[in-house]
XYZ file of N, CA and C in Angstrom:
744
model
N 0.805 -1.196 -0.020
C 0.076 0.011 -0.051
C 0.937 1.262 0.031
N 0.460 2.237 -0.809
C 1.215 3.494 -0.866
C 1.294 4.206 0.512
N 2.408 4.768 0.850
C 2.632 5.411 2.157
C 1.772 6.645 2.344
N 1.391 7.316 1.149
C 0.573 8.513 1.291
C -0.818 8.268 1.814
N -1.212 6.998 1.831
C -2.537 6.643 2.309
C -2.458 6.169 3.829
N -1.306 6.189 4.372
C -1.120 5.704 5.789
C -1.825 6.735 6.766
N -2.349 6.060 7.840
C -2.947 6.883 8.845
C -2.065 6.854 10.129
N -1.328 7.938 10.412
C -0.289 7.901 11.554
C -0.885 7.254 12.798
N -2.007 7.669 13.218
C -2.527 7.210 14.484
C -2.608 5.580 14.543
N -3.015 5.050 13.405
C -3.097 3.576 13.381
C -1.798 3.003 13.309
N -0.841 3.731 12.651
C 0.565 3.119 12.692
C 1.140 3.172 14.185
N 0.909 4.222 14.951
C 1.289 4.334 16.326
C 0.593 3.191 17.176
N -0.678 3.005 16.913
C -1.459 1.980 17.723
C -0.774 0.609 17.522
N -0.571 0.338 16.215
C 0.035 -0.936 15.827
C 1.374 -1.081 16.422
N 2.170 -0.080 16.544
C 3.492 -0.155 17.176
C 3.281 -0.461 18.725
N 2.267 0.117 19.322
C 2.116 -0.088 20.830
C 1.623 -1.604 20.939
N 0.671 -2.033 20.084
C 0.202 -3.450 20.267
C 1.358 -4.475 20.038
N 2.189 -4.147 19.016
C 3.258 -5.076 18.677
C 4.238 -5.234 20.002
N 4.520 -3.967 20.545
C 5.385 -4.062 21.695
C 4.764 -4.734 22.933
N 3.471 -4.564 23.096
C 2.823 -5.241 24.217
C 2.645 -6.678 24.026
N 2.611 -7.103 22.735
C 2.484 -8.528 22.467
C 3.756 -9.222 22.948
N 4.891 -8.502 22.732
C 6.218 -9.147 23.054
C 6.598 -9.096 24.584
N 6.086 -7.947 25.179
C 6.439 -7.737 26.608
C 5.305 -7.140 27.265
N 4.288 -7.897 27.819
C 3.113 -7.329 28.540
C 3.519 -6.815 29.887
N 2.791 -5.827 30.355
C 2.885 -5.343 31.749
C 4.443 -4.991 32.043
N 5.115 -4.505 31.090
C 6.479 -3.902 31.285
C 6.505 -2.500 31.032
N 5.691 -1.994 30.161
C 5.850 -0.602 29.655
C 4.848 0.339 30.253
N 5.388 1.438 30.806
C 4.627 2.573 31.340
C 4.542 3.616 30.160
N 3.779 4.688 30.352
C 3.643 5.739 29.387
C 5.019 6.267 28.964
N 5.825 6.597 30.051
C 7.042 7.265 29.688
C 7.980 6.342 28.960
N 8.000 5.080 29.271
C 8.839 4.111 28.582
C 8.414 3.908 27.033
N 7.110 3.821 26.934
C 6.587 3.738 25.529
C 6.957 4.895 24.736
N 6.717 6.078 25.286
C 7.050 7.236 24.660
C 8.519 7.393 24.213
N 9.428 7.019 25.146
C 10.855 7.037 24.683
C 11.195 5.942 23.776
N 10.651 4.703 23.839
C 10.953 3.653 23.003
C 10.496 3.883 21.569
N 9.212 4.396 21.502
C 8.617 4.543 20.140
C 8.836 5.801 19.527
N 9.426 6.703 20.333
C 9.678 8.073 19.689
C 8.330 8.878 19.524
N 7.345 8.737 20.351
C 6.102 9.464 20.383
C 6.029 10.337 21.533
N 5.579 11.613 21.390
C 5.465 12.527 22.484
C 4.549 11.986 23.542
N 4.788 12.273 24.802
C 3.845 11.912 25.890
C 2.426 12.382 25.693
N 2.303 13.579 25.177
C 0.910 14.086 25.047
C 0.038 13.347 23.973
N 0.746 13.121 22.877
C 0.174 12.347 21.785
C -0.114 10.819 22.139
N 0.927 10.344 22.802
C 0.694 8.940 23.258
C -0.320 8.669 24.376
N -0.434 9.732 25.326
C -1.394 9.677 26.306
C -2.773 9.520 25.702
N -3.137 10.483 24.774
C -4.462 10.380 24.049
C -4.730 9.094 23.332
N -3.654 8.584 22.687
C -3.771 7.334 22.025
C -4.013 6.193 23.015
N -3.221 6.107 24.091
C -3.435 5.059 25.033
C -4.837 5.068 25.750
N -5.258 6.246 26.023
C -6.665 6.422 26.552
C -7.666 5.917 25.674
N -7.625 6.132 24.381
C -8.513 5.676 23.433
C -8.424 4.177 23.317
N -7.237 3.640 23.160
C -7.083 2.161 23.111
C -7.566 1.496 24.393
N -7.356 2.103 25.499
C -7.925 1.462 26.767
C -9.429 1.471 26.701
N -10.068 2.594 26.302
C -11.555 2.653 26.217
C -12.054 1.583 25.298
N -11.391 1.351 24.168
C -11.871 0.369 23.235
C -11.445 -1.107 23.666
N -10.793 -1.180 24.882
C -10.336 -2.469 25.389
C -9.287 -3.230 24.464
N -8.549 -2.365 23.682
C -7.436 -2.858 22.903
C -6.307 -3.183 23.843
N -6.195 -2.348 24.955
C -5.092 -2.480 25.869
C -5.721 -2.495 27.327
N -4.906 -2.878 28.252
C -5.351 -3.024 29.679
C -4.247 -2.298 30.467
N -4.639 -1.488 31.434
C -3.588 -0.839 32.376
C -3.798 -1.292 33.756
N -2.735 -1.750 34.417
C -2.839 -2.222 35.756
C -2.409 -1.255 36.842
N -2.464 -1.613 38.118
C -2.390 -0.617 39.148
C -0.942 -0.036 39.139
N 0.020 -0.650 38.413
C 1.400 -0.125 38.376
C 1.558 0.815 37.148
N 0.490 1.098 36.475
C 0.439 1.955 35.309
C 1.288 1.290 34.176
N 1.290 0.002 34.114
C 1.887 -0.599 32.943
C 0.802 -1.288 32.115
N 1.047 -1.506 30.790
C 0.017 -1.890 29.855
C 0.285 -3.321 29.336
N -0.835 -3.943 28.966
C -0.833 -5.235 28.284
C -2.032 -5.251 27.250
N -2.090 -6.237 26.427
C -3.139 -6.426 25.478
C -4.415 -6.533 26.239
N -5.559 -5.910 25.710
C -6.866 -5.994 26.227
C -7.710 -7.089 25.698
N -8.819 -7.154 26.150
C -9.735 -8.265 25.816
C -10.249 -8.159 24.411
N -10.500 -6.938 23.960
C -10.916 -6.856 22.588
C -9.975 -7.472 21.538
N -8.622 -7.380 21.779
C -7.671 -7.925 20.933
C -7.920 -9.496 20.933
N -8.116 -9.992 22.048
C -8.317 -11.486 22.156
C -9.606 -11.913 21.347
N -10.726 -11.122 21.536
C -11.873 -11.378 20.805
C -11.655 -11.340 19.198
N -10.825 -10.324 18.738
C -10.575 -10.172 17.350
C -9.704 -11.431 16.882
N -8.819 -11.828 17.775
C -7.938 -12.985 17.315
C -8.739 -14.337 17.254
N -9.686 -14.393 18.153
C -10.507 -15.566 18.168
C -11.432 -15.602 16.969
N -11.942 -14.465 16.571
C -12.765 -14.301 15.457
C -12.010 -14.564 14.168
N -10.773 -14.124 14.145
C -9.877 -14.413 12.940
C -9.713 -15.850 12.699
N -9.461 -16.565 13.753
C -9.149 -18.042 13.622
C -10.491 -18.760 13.361
N -11.589 -18.258 13.888
C -12.822 -19.010 13.711
C -13.243 -18.968 12.220
N -12.938 -17.862 11.499
C -13.303 -17.832 10.117
C -12.617 -18.939 9.290
N -11.385 -19.166 9.708
C -10.647 -20.295 8.968
C -11.185 -21.526 9.398
N -11.682 -21.765 10.571
C -12.291 -22.903 11.042
C -13.588 -23.182 10.139
N -14.289 -22.098 9.933
C -15.456 -22.126 9.103
C -15.169 -22.603 7.715
N -14.125 -22.064 7.132
C -13.766 -22.402 5.795
C -13.306 -23.866 5.672
N -12.539 -24.312 6.623
C -12.222 -25.805 6.641
C -13.418 -26.612 6.834
N -14.335 -26.298 7.721
C -15.603 -26.996 8.010
C -16.371 -27.030 6.630
N -16.473 -25.947 5.912
C -17.225 -25.894 4.712
C -16.643 -26.773 3.680
N -15.269 -26.786 3.514
C -14.649 -27.670 2.508
C -14.872 -29.031 2.805
N -14.900 -29.459 4.078
C -15.178 -30.874 4.429
C -16.524 -31.212 4.126
N -17.530 -30.463 4.542
C -18.966 -30.703 4.469
C -19.535 -30.467 2.923
N -18.871 -29.612 2.161
C -19.354 -29.287 0.863
C -18.893 -30.337 -0.187
N -17.834 -30.982 0.033
C -17.094 -31.846 -0.876
C -18.260 -32.999 -1.305
N -18.863 -33.707 -0.398
C -19.821 -34.651 -0.802
C -21.116 -34.096 -1.481
N -21.328 -32.872 -1.179
C -22.480 -32.202 -1.783
C -22.168 -31.961 -3.290
N -20.871 -31.447 -3.522
C -20.462 -31.234 -4.828
C -20.506 -32.525 -5.619
N -19.996 -33.587 -5.054
C -19.862 -34.921 -5.741
C -21.241 -35.406 -6.063
N -22.146 -35.247 -5.195
C -23.562 -35.690 -5.373
C -24.238 -34.958 -6.565
N -24.080 -33.599 -6.491
C -24.771 -32.721 -7.508
C -23.943 -32.591 -8.755
N -22.673 -32.861 -8.704
C -21.765 -32.589 -9.731
C -21.807 -31.086 -10.288
N -21.974 -30.190 -9.280
C -21.933 -28.779 -9.520
C -21.161 -28.145 -8.320
N -20.564 -26.958 -8.663
C -19.774 -26.235 -7.717
C -20.517 -25.700 -6.591
N -19.931 -25.591 -5.390
C -20.586 -25.094 -4.088
C -19.654 -24.077 -3.577
N -20.232 -23.016 -3.257
C -19.413 -21.775 -2.678
C -19.957 -21.398 -1.259
N -18.918 -20.621 -0.610
C -19.435 -19.961 0.596
C -18.949 -18.526 0.552
N -19.773 -17.587 1.074
C -19.350 -16.164 1.065
C -19.911 -15.548 2.252
N -19.504 -14.283 2.451
C -19.912 -13.484 3.552
C -20.280 -12.094 2.935
N -20.950 -11.241 3.724
C -21.404 -9.894 3.279
C -20.277 -8.902 3.600
N -19.961 -8.068 2.652
C -18.969 -7.119 2.883
C -19.476 -5.696 2.240
N -20.087 -4.941 3.153
C -20.758 -3.793 2.709
C -21.990 -4.112 1.812
N -21.991 -3.645 0.621
C -23.090 -3.947 -0.334
C -22.793 -5.033 -1.255
N -21.683 -5.787 -1.016
C -21.272 -6.834 -1.871
C -21.150 -8.216 -1.185
N -21.257 -9.168 -1.972
C -20.932 -10.598 -1.521
C -19.570 -10.824 -1.814
N -18.788 -11.335 -0.778
C -17.323 -11.567 -0.880
C -17.212 -13.129 -0.844
N -16.821 -13.742 -1.939
C -16.596 -15.217 -1.915
C -15.323 -15.659 -1.035
N -15.536 -16.527 -0.207
C -14.502 -16.971 0.678
C -13.780 -18.196 0.219
N -14.549 -19.181 -0.258
C -14.038 -20.461 -0.633
C -14.967 -21.159 -1.671
N -14.417 -22.085 -2.408
C -15.232 -22.900 -3.366
C -14.812 -24.251 -3.448
N -15.772 -25.187 -3.447
C -15.450 -26.559 -3.941
C -15.852 -26.771 -5.341
N -14.909 -26.869 -6.282
C -15.226 -26.781 -7.723
C -15.567 -28.212 -8.356
N -16.655 -28.265 -9.014
C -17.073 -29.513 -9.751
C -16.141 -29.581 -10.968
N -15.961 -30.842 -11.412
C -15.126 -31.087 -12.645
C -15.998 -30.966 -13.912
N -16.556 -29.831 -14.042
C -17.459 -29.534 -15.200
C -16.721 -28.418 -16.023
N -16.974 -28.493 -17.431
C -16.328 -27.488 -18.352
C -16.781 -26.072 -18.222
N -18.091 -25.915 -17.783
C -18.716 -24.508 -17.734
C -18.812 -24.144 -16.210
N -18.032 -23.073 -15.905
C -18.003 -22.597 -14.507
C -18.387 -21.113 -14.447
N -19.150 -20.820 -13.310
C -19.190 -19.409 -13.080
C -18.036 -18.857 -12.266
N -17.538 -17.672 -12.509
C -16.408 -17.140 -11.800
C -16.807 -16.748 -10.365
N -16.463 -17.576 -9.427
C -16.804 -17.352 -8.059
C -15.854 -17.849 -7.073
N -14.603 -17.720 -7.374
C -13.530 -18.133 -6.488
C -13.241 -17.128 -5.291
N -12.375 -17.500 -4.401
C -12.075 -16.674 -3.192
C -11.552 -15.279 -3.604
N -12.199 -14.205 -2.956
C -11.823 -12.833 -3.211
C -12.694 -12.206 -4.255
N -13.508 -12.965 -5.107
C -14.402 -12.306 -5.996
C -15.580 -11.607 -5.367
N -15.960 -10.467 -5.843
C -17.019 -9.749 -5.307
C -18.128 -9.533 -6.225
N -19.326 -9.632 -5.874
C -20.523 -9.359 -6.655
C -21.555 -8.628 -5.875
N -22.230 -7.540 -6.528
C -23.287 -6.862 -5.763
C -24.302 -7.818 -5.002
N -24.537 -7.622 -3.801
C -25.342 -8.523 -3.002
C -26.749 -8.642 -3.597
N -27.367 -7.614 -4.071
C -28.755 -7.702 -4.567
C -28.908 -8.602 -5.861
N -27.777 -8.925 -6.369
C -27.866 -9.631 -7.660
C -27.494 -11.140 -7.496
N -27.445 -11.623 -6.191
C -27.039 -13.047 -5.952
C -27.957 -13.703 -4.865
N -28.116 -14.926 -5.131
C -28.766 -15.682 -4.088
C -28.152 -15.626 -2.781
N -26.710 -15.681 -2.780
C -25.948 -15.434 -1.542
C -26.292 -14.218 -0.828
N -26.382 -13.135 -1.590
C -26.637 -11.878 -0.999
C -28.040 -11.848 -0.275
N -28.952 -12.428 -0.832
C -30.326 -12.531 -0.270
C -30.255 -13.362 1.005
N -29.529 -14.349 1.011
C -29.458 -15.167 2.291
C -28.702 -14.518 3.332
N -27.656 -13.801 2.995
C -26.818 -13.075 3.904
C -27.623 -11.954 4.602
N -28.553 -11.408 3.868
C -29.399 -10.306 4.350
C -30.749 -10.694 4.815
N -30.906 -11.944 5.077
C -32.255 -12.529 5.343
C -32.871 -11.929 6.550
N -32.079 -11.594 7.565
C -32.623 -11.023 8.870
C -32.685 -9.572 8.930
N -32.315 -8.895 7.835
C -32.304 -7.384 7.929
C -33.778 -6.874 7.712
N -34.061 -5.784 8.464
C -35.280 -5.046 8.288
C -34.994 -3.951 7.343
N -36.063 -3.143 7.035
C -36.058 -2.141 5.976
C -34.948 -1.130 6.271
N -34.779 -0.766 7.545
C -33.746 0.232 7.841
C -32.399 -0.252 7.601
N -32.133 -1.516 8.012
C -30.809 -2.040 7.766
C -30.550 -2.247 6.272
N -31.582 -2.648 5.458
C -31.291 -2.750 4.093
C -31.029 -1.448 3.422
N -31.675 -0.354 3.973
C -31.449 1.044 3.487
C -30.028 1.409 3.745
N -29.452 1.062 4.842
C -28.066 1.408 5.120
C -27.075 0.609 4.150
N -27.490 -0.566 3.731
C -26.654 -1.265 2.737
C -26.839 -0.672 1.357
N -28.097 -0.384 1.092
C -28.434 0.239 -0.320
C -29.025 1.558 -0.038
N -28.253 2.641 0.014
C -28.788 3.922 0.381
C -29.718 4.507 -0.697
N -29.570 4.114 -2.045
C -30.334 4.471 -3.081
C -31.462 3.475 -3.385
N -32.670 4.021 -3.815
C -33.806 3.135 -4.154
C -33.480 2.342 -5.387
N -32.811 3.022 -6.323
C -32.434 2.206 -7.526
C -31.228 1.431 -7.386
N -31.223 0.141 -7.897
C -30.127 -0.871 -7.783
C -29.726 -1.152 -9.234
N -28.412 -1.273 -9.406
C -27.817 -1.468 -10.761
C -28.245 -2.928 -11.255
N -28.800 -2.922 -12.419
C -29.185 -4.197 -13.035
C -27.973 -4.731 -13.883
N -27.437 -5.897 -13.405
C -26.366 -6.491 -14.090
C -26.737 -7.212 -15.285
N -27.959 -7.947 -15.139
C -28.609 -8.564 -16.249
C -30.119 -8.030 -16.365
N -30.795 -8.520 -17.347
C -32.205 -8.078 -17.329
C -32.999 -8.703 -16.248
N -32.557 -9.707 -15.636
C -33.285 -10.354 -14.564
C -32.975 -9.804 -13.220
N -31.853 -9.014 -13.017
C -31.435 -8.414 -11.717
C -32.544 -7.629 -11.076
N -32.785 -7.720 -9.813
C -33.669 -6.855 -9.075
C -33.194 -5.454 -9.197
N -34.029 -4.465 -9.604
C -33.737 -3.202 -9.890
C -33.997 -2.081 -8.989
N -34.637 -2.437 -7.833
C -34.913 -1.473 -6.859
C -34.912 -1.994 -5.439
N -34.643 -1.153 -4.403
C -34.587 -1.590 -3.017
C -35.905 -2.073 -2.580
N -37.010 -1.551 -2.932
C -38.286 -1.995 -2.503
C -38.601 -3.393 -3.044
N -38.118 -3.555 -4.336
C -38.371 -5.015 -4.849
C -37.505 -5.954 -4.109
N -36.281 -5.510 -3.749
C -35.441 -6.414 -2.906
C -35.993 -6.745 -1.629
N -36.572 -5.793 -0.946
C -37.225 -6.004 0.377
C -38.436 -6.968 0.226
N -39.161 -6.943 -0.906
C -40.164 -8.008 -1.115
C -39.567 -9.336 -1.373
N -38.501 -9.463 -1.956
C -37.764 -10.620 -2.187
C -37.311 -11.241 -0.897
N -36.807 -10.384 0.046
C -36.413 -10.894 1.342
C -37.455 -11.479 2.112
N -38.683 -10.878 2.025
C -39.894 -11.591 2.664
C -40.068 -12.878 2.182
N -39.928 -13.218 0.877
C -40.156 -14.580 0.347
C -39.042 -15.439 0.893
N -37.748 -14.912 0.941
C -36.646 -15.755 1.382
C -36.829 -16.140 2.848
N -37.358 -15.173 3.664
C -37.472 -15.568 5.135
C -38.517 -16.576 5.245
N -39.511 -16.603 4.426
C -40.594 -17.643 4.541
C -40.037 -19.015 4.154
N -39.262 -19.026 3.004
C -38.817 -20.261 2.504
C -37.533 -20.754 3.116
N -36.765 -19.874 3.648
C -35.485 -20.301 4.385
C -34.335 -20.351 3.398
N -34.517 -20.062 2.139
C -33.457 -20.222 1.150
C -33.696 -19.177 0.086
N -32.697 -18.922 -0.779
C -32.820 -17.891 -1.782
C -32.430 -18.442 -3.150
N -32.967 -17.863 -4.211
C -32.636 -18.274 -5.613
C -32.153 -17.010 -6.353
N -31.317 -17.385 -7.333
C -30.755 -16.392 -8.234
C -30.949 -17.002 -9.707
N -31.924 -16.565 -10.351
C -32.176 -17.154 -11.701
C -31.762 -16.114 -12.771
N -30.476 -16.251 -13.103
C -29.818 -15.363 -14.195
C -29.757 -13.989 -13.652
N -29.780 -13.790 -12.441
C -29.714 -12.295 -11.931
C -28.305 -11.754 -11.783
N -27.342 -12.653 -11.515
C -25.965 -12.133 -11.506
C -25.208 -12.433 -12.704
N -25.383 -13.474 -13.328
C -24.691 -13.932 -14.490
C -25.742 -14.528 -15.482
N -25.888 -14.138 -16.608
C -26.740 -14.773 -17.676
C -26.353 -16.141 -17.862
N -27.340 -17.040 -17.992
C -26.880 -18.461 -18.206
C -26.769 -19.274 -16.997
N -26.819 -18.658 -15.759
C -26.509 -19.450 -14.606
C -27.580 -19.178 -13.536
N -27.889 -20.356 -12.776
C -28.904 -20.241 -11.641
C -28.173 -20.696 -10.395
N -28.791 -20.274 -9.213
C -28.096 -20.511 -7.967
C -29.086 -20.664 -6.897
N -28.916 -21.487 -5.917
C -29.656 -21.583 -4.669
C -28.685 -21.413 -3.499
N -29.190 -20.527 -2.570
C -28.224 -20.255 -1.378
C -29.022 -20.405 -0.015
N -28.365 -20.532 0.920
C -28.928 -20.630 2.304
C -28.031 -20.094 3.374
N -28.522 -19.488 4.419
C -27.667 -18.747 5.413
C -27.088 -19.738 6.410
N -25.848 -19.504 6.826
C -25.186 -20.191 7.988
C -25.162 -19.315 9.103
N -25.647 -19.822 10.258
C -25.806 -19.065 11.478
C -24.836 -19.650 12.585
N -24.375 -18.687 13.422
C -23.654 -19.106 14.725
C -24.396 -18.260 15.739
N -24.799 -18.885 16.748
C -25.521 -18.240 17.876
C -26.739 -17.413 17.278
N -27.377 -17.965 16.218
C -28.503 -17.280 15.662
C -28.223 -16.158 14.695
N -26.935 -15.694 14.593
C -26.588 -14.626 13.669
C -25.987 -15.255 12.392
N -26.436 -14.603 11.313
C -25.950 -15.033 9.950
C -24.486 -14.556 9.856
N -23.723 -15.550 9.614
C -22.203 -15.246 9.562
C -21.596 -15.512 8.064
N -22.362 -16.272 7.378
C -21.987 -16.668 5.972
C -23.246 -17.245 5.331
N -23.021 -17.516 4.084
C -24.128 -18.290 3.282
C -23.309 -19.259 2.358
N -24.031 -20.336 2.069
C -23.544 -21.327 1.168
C -24.425 -21.393 -0.067
N -23.884 -21.766 -1.183
C -24.750 -21.756 -2.471
C -24.174 -22.781 -3.435
N -25.030 -23.183 -4.403
C -24.581 -24.032 -5.493
C -25.119 -23.370 -6.698
N -24.244 -23.178 -7.700
C -24.506 -22.468 -8.932
C -24.294 -23.509 -10.112
N -25.099 -23.306 -11.073
C -24.994 -24.216 -12.266
C -25.556 -23.580 -13.467
N -25.131 -24.105 -14.705
C -25.627 -23.552 -15.949
C -27.205 -23.807 -15.995
N -27.925 -22.901 -16.691
C -29.373 -22.955 -16.608
C -29.978 -24.218 -17.324
N -29.184 -24.839 -18.254
C -29.607 -26.048 -18.848
C -29.615 -27.334 -17.842
N -28.884 -27.137 -16.711
C -28.868 -28.164 -15.663
C -29.990 -27.918 -14.615
N -30.562 -26.783 -14.596
C -31.287 -26.223 -13.515
C -32.643 -27.026 -13.226
N -33.381 -27.212 -14.296
C -34.662 -27.779 -14.111
C -34.612 -29.239 -13.624
N -33.573 -29.962 -14.176
C -33.440 -31.300 -13.636
C -32.827 -31.531 -12.325
N -32.220 -30.449 -11.766
C -31.502 -30.540 -10.457
C -32.017 -29.585 -9.339
N -33.005 -28.693 -9.700
C -33.412 -27.677 -8.873
C -33.863 -28.193 -7.439
N -34.863 -29.136 -7.389
C -35.330 -29.580 -6.102
C -34.214 -30.268 -5.337
N -33.422 -31.096 -5.871
C -32.337 -31.779 -5.136
C -31.392 -30.807 -4.610
N -30.943 -29.750 -5.436
C -30.041 -28.798 -5.119
C -30.505 -27.903 -3.893
N -31.776 -27.551 -3.917
C -32.396 -26.804 -2.807
C -32.262 -27.631 -1.513
N -32.600 -28.933 -1.591
C -32.513 -29.758 -0.370
C -31.140 -29.860 0.123
N -30.168 -30.020 -0.845
C -28.734 -30.211 -0.344
C -28.143 -28.977 0.204
N -28.432 -27.912 -0.382
C -27.881 -26.594 0.148
C -28.636 -26.195 1.482
N -29.794 -26.397 1.630
C -30.456 -26.183 2.866
C -29.922 -27.015 4.011
N -29.678 -28.332 3.652
C -29.106 -29.238 4.587
C -27.712 -28.882 4.973
N -26.910 -28.496 4.027
C -25.518 -28.075 4.273
C -25.508 -26.893 5.189
N -26.299 -25.979 4.868
C -26.320 -24.700 5.722
C -26.787 -25.016 7.143
N -27.741 -25.914 7.317
C -28.230 -26.302 8.611
C -27.131 -27.028 9.456
N -26.427 -27.880 8.721
C -25.309 -28.652 9.388
C -24.239 -27.768 9.981
N -23.931 -26.611 9.027
C -22.849 -25.813 9.367
C -23.266 -24.786 10.453
N -24.540 -24.629 10.648
C -25.072 -23.646 11.658
C -25.018 -24.321 13.066
N -24.532 -23.511 13.984
C -24.396 -24.041 15.395
C -24.973 -23.007 16.384
N -25.096 -23.294 17.541
C -25.543 -22.452 18.722
C -24.322 -22.198 19.550
N -23.151 -22.434 19.071
C -21.900 -22.173 19.946
C -20.934 -21.284 19.147
């Protein structure tokens, strides 16, 4: 990343966290100031903010260590990889049974971010590998990821009433998307019939942890496979999402 886009306060916070990772409860304000070359006044404000956010903890001796929020972030970081490994293990037999690719994604702003994919050995594939982004309103995954959102939350994701139509079948307005979400909530899964990519159909379902949607899984296929596999695919993807959902 170019240096001109760096945020100095974040650089300083990173330096503090790195130091406390190596040597917790050793550094006082004056020690940190001297070691990092940051003025006491600047560092004091930074440490106060970091302590309020629970990034760091200060003991009775006025020395600092990492705070509970850092531990929470670390746990969440590793849980996402546990989820990916779990998906790969569970999705492999689904892919083999359907002979179609199975994906998992999460919501990132107004986009679906693909996390991983178990790819079927078929010549025609939709581009949906890790790191690929697609507007959420144009995908079955997006509908499942937003299944629990009310109108106000959807408005924050899509501030404008008009939504960009990727194909002639894409939902073109926020109000139409809200109506689609009502249907998705009733059925427990979502469909994308040539809404994101012409010639492809998809079924998706939400994955929940402690009741909260954390990801969604889907199976996409060429439209000429769809009619013969639709019901089986819906059942398999709903079952996969249910097995991946936990209360822990």
